[in-house]
């Protein structure tokens, strides 16, 4: 069996066990992780890949290597501002699930928001499939560089400094329950109706569509009708599932479970609660149900308010998942036209063109992506790469262009 076939076999195991979708952009990363893991275990590729089927430690080690565990505190501040506004509307006890918690910055950001709110009873559930990520979350110790996003006031209130590292205060850590969880194989880690808010940001983009849909259906069935789901800004459920409906909340967009009868959930009120108003433990009164015309207009306004490029990228990804490569090409081409100096739309376009069999056009798109790397803001590109390094993108593009010459 050739090395590529070994890597493909490992990819099938990851897809079956944890729903991971390996696309051409991550092929090189998986190849490197498989080769390094086999070498560390002193096995040839054939024996190592075979062990993934029956050795849980081998599979866990590969997951730890392949999953991206880079994030930051209060990433996407608008969503945390929305959470702060939501808290007074939630019934006690308040439970928030950080699904795919990475190294812990997200669940501890959530915990800080809850601790600073009027909520008397609350907890955060932090889960991930990576044992390394969970260990770091439990340690709750971060370098100076990793403290980006935490204000001086919050550092003083919620962290203890020891030289160049910062440790989350024990009182906050006690409210965060950390455990391993497989979004594909395990049920949501809370009793039905007991978790009002779920953060699952920049996780579903790595799932096969059928696994993402199955997870969302399980989640919608377990969440209360007045629950809230936060996804990453680059993610969209449009044309993926109708078990959640998109609504606008202040400056952020959130998803809410769709009523089983097919009627849309009215959007939550955008009014900020008075700061000194006593918190009630009863559920907020449901606003008057809008007419059908009002519901259609509200959803249209919400969709039209989404950034054009984000919507086009989501449309293209949905088309790729459905096997409609020409539709994906059309969506990614529009995104690249709107953002000519950002390499990610060009990269998506190139991959879709390659999948559709348009080799010459794909090479031109790869070249456009490589040229955009030199023009783009490095921080913005790395944020869009969701933890992958700029060097990895450059290596991928150079390899593609080298193969096309």
mmCIF file of C-alpha atoms in Angstrom:
data_model
loop_
_atom_site.group_PDB
_atom_site.id
_atom_site.type_symbol
_atom_site.label_atom_id
_atom_site.label_comp_id
_atom_site.label_asym_id
_atom_site.label_seq_id
_atom_site.Cartn_x
_atom_site.Cartn_y
_atom_site.Cartn_z
ATOM 1 C CA UNK A 1 0.000 0.000 0.000
ATOM 2 C CA UNK A 2 1.428 3.424 -0.988
ATOM 3 C CA UNK A 3 1.869 6.189 1.634
ATOM 4 C CA UNK A 4 -1.085 8.072 0.132
ATOM 5 C CA UNK A 5 -3.304 5.009 0.562
ATOM 6 C CA UNK A 6 -2.222 4.665 4.198
ATOM 7 C CA UNK A 7 -3.104 8.305 4.811
ATOM 8 C CA UNK A 8 -6.451 7.832 3.056
ATOM 9 C CA UNK A 9 -7.163 4.835 5.307
ATOM 10 C CA UNK A 10 -6.371 6.950 8.385
ATOM 11 C CA UNK A 11 -8.693 9.661 7.073
ATOM 12 C CA UNK A 12 -11.521 7.106 6.768
ATOM 13 C CA UNK A 13 -11.006 6.069 10.391
ATOM 14 C CA UNK A 14 -11.155 9.697 11.529
ATOM 15 C CA UNK A 15 -14.284 10.281 9.472
ATOM 16 C CA UNK A 16 -16.039 7.219 10.847
ATOM 17 C CA UNK A 17 -15.036 7.696 14.483
ATOM 18 C CA UNK A 18 -15.210 11.482 14.973
ATOM 19 C CA UNK A 19 -16.797 12.787 11.760
ATOM 20 C CA UNK A 20 -13.670 14.629 10.664
ATOM 21 C CA UNK A 21 -13.771 15.786 7.054
ATOM 22 C CA UNK A 22 -10.329 15.868 5.446
ATOM 23 C CA UNK A 23 -10.275 18.090 2.380
ATOM 24 C CA UNK A 24 -7.350 18.773 0.026
ATOM 25 C CA UNK A 25 -6.301 21.782 2.117
ATOM 26 C CA UNK A 26 -5.640 19.565 5.164
ATOM 27 C CA UNK A 27 -4.199 16.573 3.314
ATOM 28 C CA UNK A 28 -0.629 17.650 3.898
ATOM 29 C CA UNK A 29 -1.251 18.179 7.605
ATOM 30 C CA UNK A 30 -2.754 14.703 7.993
ATOM 31 C CA UNK A 31 0.133 13.120 6.063
ATOM 32 C CA UNK A 32 2.664 14.757 8.357
ATOM 33 C CA UNK A 33 0.722 13.798 11.515
ATOM 34 C CA UNK A 34 0.380 10.144 10.437
ATOM 35 C CA UNK A 35 4.082 9.872 9.563
ATOM 36 C CA UNK A 36 5.175 11.519 12.827
ATOM 37 C CA UNK A 37 2.824 9.359 14.928
ATOM 38 C CA UNK A 38 4.012 6.146 13.250
ATOM 39 C CA UNK A 39 7.636 7.137 13.795
ATOM 40 C CA UNK A 40 6.986 7.965 17.455
ATOM 41 C CA UNK A 41 5.524 4.473 17.933
ATOM 42 C CA UNK A 42 8.315 2.883 15.909
ATOM 43 C CA UNK A 43 5.832 1.320 13.490
ATOM 44 C CA UNK A 44 5.626 1.304 9.731
ATOM 45 C CA UNK A 45 2.648 3.084 8.189
ATOM 46 C CA UNK A 46 0.717 -0.125 7.551
ATOM 47 C CA UNK A 47 0.950 -1.326 11.164
ATOM 48 C CA UNK A 48 0.248 2.114 12.570
ATOM 49 C CA UNK A 49 -2.883 2.749 10.500
ATOM 50 C CA UNK A 50 -4.139 -0.748 11.318
ATOM 51 C CA UNK A 51 -3.704 0.011 15.037
ATOM 52 C CA UNK A 52 -6.095 2.964 14.784
ATOM 53 C CA UNK A 53 -8.985 0.503 14.533
ATOM 54 C CA UNK A 54 -8.333 -1.300 17.824
ATOM 55 C CA UNK A 55 -5.953 0.819 19.898
ATOM 56 C CA UNK A 56 -7.759 3.773 21.578
ATOM 57 C CA UNK A 57 -4.462 5.357 22.609
ATOM 58 C CA UNK A 58 -3.215 5.395 19.003
ATOM 59 C CA UNK A 59 -6.419 7.022 17.795
ATOM 60 C CA UNK A 60 -6.354 9.572 20.624
ATOM 61 C CA UNK A 61 -2.738 10.442 19.856
ATOM 62 C CA UNK A 62 -3.592 11.086 16.206
ATOM 63 C CA UNK A 63 -6.561 13.233 17.244
ATOM 64 C CA UNK A 64 -4.297 15.241 19.517
ATOM 65 C CA UNK A 65 -1.911 15.795 16.622
ATOM 66 C CA UNK A 66 -4.427 16.633 13.894
ATOM 67 C CA UNK A 67 -6.921 18.818 15.777
ATOM 68 C CA UNK A 68 -6.192 22.544 15.824
ATOM 69 C CA UNK A 69 -6.025 23.895 19.380
ATOM 70 C CA UNK A 70 -5.333 27.569 18.887
ATOM 71 C CA UNK A 71 -7.816 30.199 19.979
ATOM 72 C CA UNK A 72 -7.922 33.268 22.216
ATOM 73 C CA UNK A 73 -9.856 34.817 25.056
ATOM 74 C CA UNK A 74 -13.026 36.680 24.036
ATOM 75 C CA UNK A 75 -12.554 35.795 20.403
ATOM 76 C CA UNK A 76 -15.310 37.528 18.376
ATOM 77 C CA UNK A 77 -16.176 40.072 21.113
ATOM 78 C CA UNK A 78 -19.625 40.764 19.651
ATOM 79 C CA UNK A 79 -20.750 37.259 20.597
ATOM 80 C CA UNK A 80 -19.623 37.666 24.197
ATOM 81 C CA UNK A 81 -21.395 41.028 24.351
ATOM 82 C CA UNK A 82 -24.527 39.216 23.136
ATOM 83 C CA UNK A 83 -24.065 36.553 25.815
ATOM 84 C CA UNK A 84 -23.838 39.244 28.506
ATOM 85 C CA UNK A 85 -27.148 40.683 27.305
ATOM 86 C CA UNK A 86 -28.756 37.244 27.221
ATOM 87 C CA UNK A 87 -27.893 36.204 30.761
ATOM 88 C CA UNK A 88 -30.595 38.261 32.556
ATOM 89 C CA UNK A 89 -33.196 36.630 30.278
ATOM 90 C CA UNK A 90 -32.197 33.057 31.153
ATOM 91 C CA UNK A 91 -33.826 30.959 33.850
ATOM 92 C CA UNK A 92 -31.793 29.609 36.756
ATOM 93 C CA UNK A 93 -29.657 27.623 36.930
ATOM 94 C CA UNK A 94 -27.837 28.906 33.839
ATOM 95 C CA UNK A 95 -25.799 26.329 31.903
ATOM 96 C CA UNK A 96 -23.550 27.097 28.932
ATOM 97 C CA UNK A 97 -21.770 24.395 26.928
ATOM 98 C CA UNK A 98 -18.460 25.148 25.217
ATOM 99 C CA UNK A 99 -18.378 22.361 22.615
ATOM 100 C CA UNK A 100 -14.863 22.036 21.232
ATOM 101 C CA UNK A 101 -13.302 24.059 24.047
ATOM 102 C CA UNK A 102 -9.730 23.824 22.701
ATOM 103 C CA UNK A 103 -7.219 24.991 25.321
ATOM 104 C CA UNK A 104 -9.829 26.589 27.554
ATOM 105 C CA UNK A 105 -9.879 30.245 26.552
ATOM 106 C CA UNK A 106 -13.480 30.033 25.349
ATOM 107 C CA UNK A 107 -15.059 28.375 28.435
ATOM 108 C CA UNK A 108 -13.156 30.681 30.791
ATOM 109 C CA UNK A 109 -14.250 33.709 28.743
ATOM 110 C CA UNK A 110 -17.824 32.470 29.120
ATOM 111 C CA UNK A 111 -17.281 31.939 32.852
ATOM 112 C CA UNK A 112 -16.039 35.508 33.276
ATOM 113 C CA UNK A 113 -19.138 36.869 31.543
ATOM 114 C CA UNK A 114 -21.425 34.760 33.742
ATOM 115 C CA UNK A 115 -19.551 35.670 36.940
ATOM 116 C CA UNK A 116 -19.836 39.358 36.088
ATOM 117 C CA UNK A 117 -23.553 39.081 35.375
ATOM 118 C CA UNK A 118 -26.517 38.950 37.706
ATOM 119 C CA UNK A 119 -26.703 35.155 37.470
ATOM 120 C CA UNK A 120 -26.624 33.551 40.916
ATOM 121 C CA UNK A 121 -26.538 29.916 39.774
ATOM 122 C CA UNK A 122 -24.502 29.003 36.726
ATOM 123 C CA UNK A 123 -21.986 26.543 35.333
ATOM 124 C CA UNK A 124 -19.983 25.990 32.164
ATOM 125 C CA UNK A 125 -19.488 22.602 30.503
ATOM 126 C CA UNK A 126 -16.183 22.471 28.585
ATOM 127 C CA UNK A 127 -15.598 19.514 26.263
ATOM 128 C CA UNK A 128 -13.216 18.524 23.516
ATOM 129 C CA UNK A 129 -12.077 15.367 21.743
ATOM 130 C CA UNK A 130 -8.389 16.166 22.326
ATOM 131 C CA UNK A 131 -6.878 14.964 25.592
ATOM 132 C CA UNK A 132 -4.072 17.523 25.280
ATOM 133 C CA UNK A 133 -6.593 20.339 24.973
ATOM 134 C CA UNK A 134 -8.502 19.099 28.010
ATOM 135 C CA UNK A 135 -5.336 18.889 30.091
ATOM 136 C CA UNK A 136 -4.498 22.484 29.238
ATOM 137 C CA UNK A 137 -8.050 23.549 30.051
ATOM 138 C CA UNK A 138 -7.820 21.878 33.459
ATOM 139 C CA UNK A 139 -4.456 23.537 34.184
ATOM 140 C CA UNK A 140 -5.927 26.904 33.152
ATOM 141 C CA UNK A 141 -2.447 28.392 32.844
ATOM 142 C CA UNK A 142 -1.646 30.734 29.966
ATOM 143 C CA UNK A 143 1.390 32.580 28.644
ATOM 144 C CA UNK A 144 1.582 36.337 28.300
ATOM 145 C CA UNK A 145 1.000 35.990 24.556
ATOM 146 C CA UNK A 146 -2.134 33.904 25.139
ATOM 147 C CA UNK A 147 -3.664 36.595 27.351
ATOM 148 C CA UNK A 148 -4.537 38.718 24.338
ATOM 149 C CA UNK A 149 -8.153 39.786 24.623
ATOM 150 C CA UNK A 150 -8.262 39.919 28.442
ATOM 151 C CA UNK A 151 -8.596 43.458 29.759
ATOM 152 C CA UNK A 152 -6.348 44.683 32.616
ATOM 153 C CA UNK A 153 -9.370 44.752 34.947
ATOM 154 C CA UNK A 154 -10.210 41.129 34.177
ATOM 155 C CA UNK A 155 -6.606 40.062 34.570
ATOM 156 C CA UNK A 156 -6.551 41.597 38.030
ATOM 157 C CA UNK A 157 -9.891 40.088 39.015
ATOM 158 C CA UNK A 158 -9.809 36.581 37.518
ATOM 159 C CA UNK A 159 -6.126 35.609 37.161
ATOM 160 C CA UNK A 160 -3.060 35.080 39.310
ATOM 161 C CA UNK A 161 0.300 35.963 37.791
ATOM 162 C CA UNK A 162 3.407 33.850 38.261
ATOM 163 C CA UNK A 163 6.277 35.286 36.260
ATOM 164 C CA UNK A 164 5.311 35.101 32.577
ATOM 165 C CA UNK A 165 2.242 32.902 33.110
ATOM 166 C CA UNK A 166 -1.278 33.611 34.255
ATOM 167 C CA UNK A 167 -3.550 31.102 36.029
ATOM 168 C CA UNK A 168 -7.335 31.359 36.159
ATOM 169 C CA UNK A 169 -8.683 31.963 39.667
ATOM 170 C CA UNK A 170 -9.766 28.759 41.410
ATOM 171 C CA UNK A 171 -13.259 30.100 42.147
ATOM 172 C CA UNK A 172 -13.843 30.503 38.412
ATOM 173 C CA UNK A 173 -12.284 27.136 37.572
ATOM 174 C CA UNK A 174 -14.604 25.409 40.037
ATOM 175 C CA UNK A 175 -17.574 26.490 37.914
ATOM 176 C CA UNK A 176 -16.155 24.923 34.717
ATOM 177 C CA UNK A 177 -16.651 21.155 34.304
ATOM 178 C CA UNK A 178 -14.061 19.743 31.870
ATOM 179 C CA UNK A 179 -14.554 16.380 30.152
ATOM 180 C CA UNK A 180 -13.860 14.495 26.928
ATOM 181 C CA UNK A 181 -16.735 14.422 24.463
ATOM 182 C CA UNK A 182 -17.097 13.193 20.888
ATOM 183 C CA UNK A 183 -19.664 15.365 19.108
ATOM 184 C CA UNK A 184 -20.312 12.599 16.583
ATOM 185 C CA UNK A 185 -20.640 9.576 18.847
ATOM 186 C CA UNK A 186 -21.826 10.973 22.201
ATOM 187 C CA UNK A 187 -25.135 12.597 23.193
ATOM 188 C CA UNK A 188 -24.967 16.231 24.396
ATOM 189 C CA UNK A 189 -23.515 16.268 27.932
ATOM 190 C CA UNK A 190 -26.553 17.683 29.707
ATOM 191 C CA UNK A 191 -30.083 16.595 30.592
ATOM 192 C CA UNK A 192 -32.868 17.560 28.203
ATOM 193 C CA UNK A 193 -33.826 21.205 28.533
ATOM 194 C CA UNK A 194 -31.025 21.976 31.006
ATOM 195 C CA UNK A 195 -28.580 23.907 28.817
ATOM 196 C CA UNK A 196 -29.767 27.251 27.475
ATOM 197 C CA UNK A 197 -26.669 28.354 25.536
ATOM 198 C CA UNK A 198 -24.223 26.384 23.380
ATOM 199 C CA UNK A 199 -21.003 27.726 21.891
ATOM 200 C CA UNK A 200 -19.903 25.453 19.042
ATOM 201 C CA UNK A 201 -17.687 27.778 17.078
ATOM 202 C CA UNK A 202 -15.415 26.787 14.198
ATOM 203 C CA UNK A 203 -15.983 23.083 14.854
ATOM 204 C CA UNK A 204 -18.626 21.978 12.349
ATOM 205 C CA UNK A 205 -16.489 23.182 9.436
ATOM 206 C CA UNK A 206 -14.313 20.093 10.021
ATOM 207 C CA UNK A 207 -17.277 17.667 9.978
ATOM 208 C CA UNK A 208 -18.728 15.699 7.135
ATOM 209 C CA UNK A 209 -22.144 17.165 6.343
ATOM 210 C CA UNK A 210 -24.089 14.091 7.439
ATOM 211 C CA UNK A 211 -22.325 14.074 10.802
ATOM 212 C CA UNK A 212 -22.860 17.798 11.306
ATOM 213 C CA UNK A 213 -26.583 17.436 10.550
ATOM 214 C CA UNK A 214 -26.926 14.472 12.923
ATOM 215 C CA UNK A 215 -25.176 16.399 15.703
ATOM 216 C CA UNK A 216 -27.386 19.466 15.189
ATOM 217 C CA UNK A 217 -30.526 17.335 15.278
ATOM 218 C CA UNK A 218 -29.450 15.730 18.571
ATOM 219 C CA UNK A 219 -28.608 19.147 19.963
ATOM 220 C CA UNK A 220 -31.904 20.742 18.922
ATOM 221 C CA UNK A 221 -33.839 17.864 20.512
ATOM 222 C CA UNK A 222 -31.944 18.288 23.803
ATOM 223 C CA UNK A 223 -31.939 22.113 24.064
ATOM 224 C CA UNK A 224 -34.889 24.063 25.513
ATOM 225 C CA UNK A 225 -37.114 25.912 23.004
ATOM 226 C CA UNK A 226 -35.693 29.241 24.170
ATOM 227 C CA UNK A 227 -32.066 28.139 23.766
ATOM 228 C CA UNK A 228 -29.301 29.856 21.824
ATOM 229 C CA UNK A 229 -26.563 28.383 19.610
ATOM 230 C CA UNK A 230 -23.454 30.404 18.750
ATOM 231 C CA UNK A 231 -21.461 29.335 15.684
ATOM 232 C CA UNK A 232 -18.274 30.802 14.241
ATOM 233 C CA UNK A 233 -18.637 33.844 12.009
ATOM 234 C CA UNK A 234 -17.503 31.824 8.996
ATOM 235 C CA UNK A 235 -20.112 29.096 9.598
ATOM 236 C CA UNK A 236 -23.676 28.964 8.349
ATOM 237 C CA UNK A 237 -26.509 26.439 8.636
ATOM 238 C CA UNK A 238 -28.193 27.759 5.510
ATOM 239 C CA UNK A 239 -29.034 24.789 3.260
ATOM 240 C CA UNK A 240 -27.582 22.471 5.920
ATOM 241 C CA UNK A 241 -30.480 21.955 8.335
ATOM 242 C CA UNK A 242 -33.723 23.639 9.338
ATOM 243 C CA UNK A 243 -33.726 22.480 12.970
ATOM 244 C CA UNK A 244 -32.219 25.870 13.917
ATOM 245 C CA UNK A 245 -33.266 29.318 12.721
ATOM 246 C CA UNK A 246 -31.034 32.350 12.383
ATOM 247 C CA UNK A 247 -31.957 35.504 14.323
ATOM 248 C CA UNK A 248 -30.174 38.751 15.022
ATOM 249 C CA UNK A 249 -29.384 39.711 18.608
ATOM 250 C CA UNK A 250 -27.821 43.136 18.936
ATOM 251 C CA UNK A 251 -24.705 43.115 16.760
ATOM 252 C CA UNK A 252 -24.436 39.317 16.672
ATOM 253 C CA UNK A 253 -26.257 36.506 14.895
ATOM 254 C CA UNK A 254 -27.376 33.452 16.833
ATOM 255 C CA UNK A 255 -29.344 30.305 16.078
ATOM 256 C CA UNK A 256 -32.412 29.183 17.990
ATOM 257 C CA UNK A 257 -34.173 25.793 17.910
ATOM 258 C CA UNK A 258 -36.939 25.859 15.326
ATOM 259 C CA UNK A 259 -40.389 24.980 16.722
ATOM 260 C CA UNK A 260 -41.427 21.461 15.724
ATOM 261 C CA UNK A 261 -44.584 22.808 14.114
ATOM 262 C CA UNK A 262 -42.534 24.545 11.452
ATOM 263 C CA UNK A 263 -43.191 28.098 12.691
ATOM 264 C CA UNK A 264 -40.131 30.199 13.296
ATOM 265 C CA UNK A 265 -39.141 31.270 16.770
ATOM 266 C CA UNK A 266 -39.525 35.052 17.111
ATOM 267 C CA UNK A 267 -36.199 36.827 17.588
ATOM 268 C CA UNK A 268 -35.248 37.756 21.146
ATOM 269 C CA UNK A 269 -35.776 41.379 22.166
ATOM 270 C CA UNK A 270 -32.756 43.595 21.506
ATOM 271 C CA UNK A 271 -33.410 45.838 24.524
ATOM 272 C CA UNK A 272 -30.659 45.825 27.156
ATOM 273 C CA UNK A 273 -31.946 45.073 30.645
ATOM 274 C CA UNK A 274 -31.683 47.892 33.175
ATOM 275 C CA UNK A 275 -28.450 47.355 35.122
ATOM 276 C CA UNK A 276 -30.088 47.515 38.567
ATOM 277 C CA UNK A 277 -33.226 45.588 37.740
ATOM 278 C CA UNK A 278 -33.583 42.551 40.056
ATOM 279 C CA UNK A 279 -33.134 39.234 38.323
ATOM 280 C CA UNK A 280 -36.177 37.026 38.095
ATOM 281 C CA UNK A 281 -36.002 33.256 38.103
ATOM 282 C CA UNK A 282 -39.049 32.892 35.911
ATOM 283 C CA UNK A 283 -38.743 32.690 32.153
ATOM 284 C CA UNK A 284 -39.144 35.899 30.201
ATOM 285 C CA UNK A 285 -42.615 36.397 28.744
ATOM 286 C CA UNK A 286 -42.731 35.367 25.088
ATOM 287 C CA UNK A 287 -43.235 38.351 22.756
ATOM 288 C CA UNK A 288 -46.360 38.449 20.606
ATOM 289 C CA UNK A 289 -45.947 36.017 17.706
ATOM 290 C CA UNK A 290 -45.283 37.891 14.446
ATOM 291 C CA UNK A 291 -47.348 37.330 11.344
ATOM 292 C CA UNK A 292 -46.099 35.072 8.552
ATOM 293 C CA UNK A 293 -45.130 38.117 6.471
ATOM 294 C CA UNK A 294 -43.212 39.612 9.387
ATOM 295 C CA UNK A 295 -41.353 36.337 9.951
ATOM 296 C CA UNK A 296 -40.298 36.124 6.300
ATOM 297 C CA UNK A 297 -39.175 39.765 6.329
ATOM 298 C CA UNK A 298 -37.201 39.263 9.558
ATOM 299 C CA UNK A 299 -35.309 36.269 8.185
ATOM 300 C CA UNK A 300 -34.601 38.067 4.914
ATOM 301 C CA UNK A 301 -33.241 41.061 6.819
ATOM 302 C CA UNK A 302 -31.059 38.807 8.968
ATOM 303 C CA UNK A 303 -29.605 36.993 5.963
ATOM 304 C CA UNK A 304 -29.048 40.179 3.987
ATOM 305 C CA UNK A 305 -27.237 41.692 6.974
ATOM 306 C CA UNK A 306 -24.608 38.925 6.949
ATOM 307 C CA UNK A 307 -21.293 39.883 5.328
ATOM 308 C CA UNK A 308 -21.452 39.088 1.620
ATOM 309 C CA UNK A 309 -18.175 37.198 1.506
ATOM 310 C CA UNK A 310 -19.010 35.086 4.572
ATOM 311 C CA UNK A 311 -22.347 34.124 3.060
ATOM 312 C CA UNK A 312 -20.758 33.238 -0.276
ATOM 313 C CA UNK A 313 -18.089 31.101 1.378
ATOM 314 C CA UNK A 314 -20.767 29.277 3.362
ATOM 315 C CA UNK A 315 -22.789 28.793 0.170
ATOM 316 C CA UNK A 316 -19.738 27.409 -1.594
ATOM 317 C CA UNK A 317 -18.909 25.037 1.258
ATOM 318 C CA UNK A 318 -22.481 23.746 1.287
ATOM 319 C CA UNK A 319 -22.242 23.118 -2.465
ATOM 320 C CA UNK A 320 -18.936 21.270 -2.043
ATOM 321 C CA UNK A 321 -20.445 19.081 0.673
ATOM 322 C CA UNK A 322 -23.336 18.278 -1.664
ATOM 323 C CA UNK A 323 -20.966 17.435 -4.525
ATOM 324 C CA UNK A 324 -22.097 20.417 -6.645
ATOM 325 C CA UNK A 325 -18.651 21.621 -7.672
ATOM 326 C CA UNK A 326 -19.829 24.019 -10.383
ATOM 327 C CA UNK A 327 -22.156 25.782 -7.916
ATOM 328 C CA UNK A 328 -19.255 25.948 -5.456
ATOM 329 C CA UNK A 329 -17.043 27.487 -8.138
ATOM 330 C CA UNK A 330 -19.659 30.170 -8.834
ATOM 331 C CA UNK A 331 -19.986 31.090 -5.144
ATOM 332 C CA UNK A 332 -16.236 31.107 -4.460
ATOM 333 C CA UNK A 333 -15.578 33.129 -7.631
ATOM 334 C CA UNK A 334 -17.940 35.842 -6.376
ATOM 335 C CA UNK A 335 -16.249 35.810 -2.965
ATOM 336 C CA UNK A 336 -12.805 36.158 -4.584
ATOM 337 C CA UNK A 337 -14.096 39.063 -6.659
ATOM 338 C CA UNK A 338 -15.341 40.849 -3.530
ATOM 339 C CA UNK A 339 -12.155 40.116 -1.535
ATOM 340 C CA UNK A 340 -9.336 40.071 -4.124
ATOM 341 C CA UNK A 341 -6.632 40.738 -1.515
ATOM 342 C CA UNK A 342 -7.587 37.878 0.812
ATOM 343 C CA UNK A 343 -6.107 34.482 -0.109
ATOM 344 C CA UNK A 344 -8.838 32.313 1.450
ATOM 345 C CA UNK A 345 -11.578 32.936 -1.180
ATOM 346 C CA UNK A 346 -9.006 32.276 -3.937
ATOM 347 C CA UNK A 347 -7.916 29.067 -2.202
ATOM 348 C CA UNK A 348 -11.504 27.815 -1.922
ATOM 349 C CA UNK A 349 -12.049 28.688 -5.576
ATOM 350 C CA UNK A 350 -8.918 26.814 -6.616
ATOM 351 C CA UNK A 351 -9.882 23.694 -4.679
ATOM 352 C CA UNK A 352 -13.394 23.734 -6.163
ATOM 353 C CA UNK A 353 -12.038 24.217 -9.687
ATOM 354 C CA UNK A 354 -9.608 21.355 -9.151
ATOM 355 C CA UNK A 355 -12.430 19.100 -7.929
ATOM 356 C CA UNK A 356 -14.503 20.076 -10.969
ATOM 357 C CA UNK A 357 -11.652 19.086 -13.305
ATOM 358 C CA UNK A 358 -10.697 22.609 -14.433
ATOM 359 C CA UNK A 359 -6.956 22.232 -13.903
ATOM 360 C CA UNK A 360 -5.753 25.334 -15.760
ATOM 361 C CA UNK A 361 -8.265 27.586 -14.022
ATOM 362 C CA UNK A 362 -7.383 26.005 -10.673
ATOM 363 C CA UNK A 363 -3.706 26.821 -11.227
ATOM 364 C CA UNK A 364 -4.603 30.461 -11.941
ATOM 365 C CA UNK A 365 -6.673 30.588 -8.747
ATOM 366 C CA UNK A 366 -3.818 29.076 -6.712
ATOM 367 C CA UNK A 367 -1.520 31.730 -8.181
ATOM 368 C CA UNK A 368 -4.007 34.445 -7.219
ATOM 369 C CA UNK A 369 -4.136 33.051 -3.676
ATOM 370 C CA UNK A 370 -0.333 33.001 -3.457
ATOM 371 C CA UNK A 371 -0.130 36.596 -4.685
ATOM 372 C CA UNK A 372 -2.819 37.637 -2.189
ATOM 373 C CA UNK A 373 -0.769 36.175 0.672
ATOM 374 C CA UNK A 374 1.861 38.849 0.041
ATOM 375 C CA UNK A 375 -0.744 41.639 -0.007
ATOM 376 C CA UNK A 376 -2.963 40.542 2.872
ATOM 377 C CA UNK A 377 -2.732 41.383 6.543
ATOM 378 C CA UNK A 378 -1.078 38.348 8.158
ATOM 379 C CA UNK A 379 -3.172 38.533 11.341
ATOM 380 C CA UNK A 380 -6.429 38.601 9.370
ATOM 381 C CA UNK A 381 -5.344 35.625 7.264
ATOM 382 C CA UNK A 382 -4.303 33.535 10.283
ATOM 383 C CA UNK A 383 -7.623 34.326 11.981
ATOM 384 C CA UNK A 384 -9.438 32.987 8.913
ATOM 385 C CA UNK A 385 -7.213 29.891 8.907
ATOM 386 C CA UNK A 386 -8.673 28.929 12.328
ATOM 387 C CA UNK A 387 -5.367 28.018 13.941
ATOM 388 C CA UNK A 388 -3.402 26.810 10.926
ATOM 389 C CA UNK A 389 -0.133 28.633 10.435
ATOM 390 C CA UNK A 390 0.560 30.972 7.543
ATOM 391 C CA UNK A 391 3.565 28.835 6.623
ATOM 392 C CA UNK A 392 1.265 25.847 6.079
ATOM 393 C CA UNK A 393 -0.883 27.856 3.670
ATOM 394 C CA UNK A 394 2.200 29.028 1.785
ATOM 395 C CA UNK A 395 3.572 25.469 1.569
ATOM 396 C CA UNK A 396 0.239 24.200 0.255
ATOM 397 C CA UNK A 397 0.028 26.913 -2.402
ATOM 398 C CA UNK A 398 3.649 26.491 -3.458
ATOM 399 C CA UNK A 399 3.155 22.734 -3.725
ATOM 400 C CA UNK A 400 0.042 23.183 -5.837
ATOM 401 C CA UNK A 401 1.762 25.670 -8.134
ATOM 402 C CA UNK A 402 4.851 23.460 -8.388
ATOM 403 C CA UNK A 403 2.681 20.489 -9.412
ATOM 404 C CA UNK A 404 0.879 22.596 -11.997
ATOM 405 C CA UNK A 405 4.014 23.749 -13.797
#
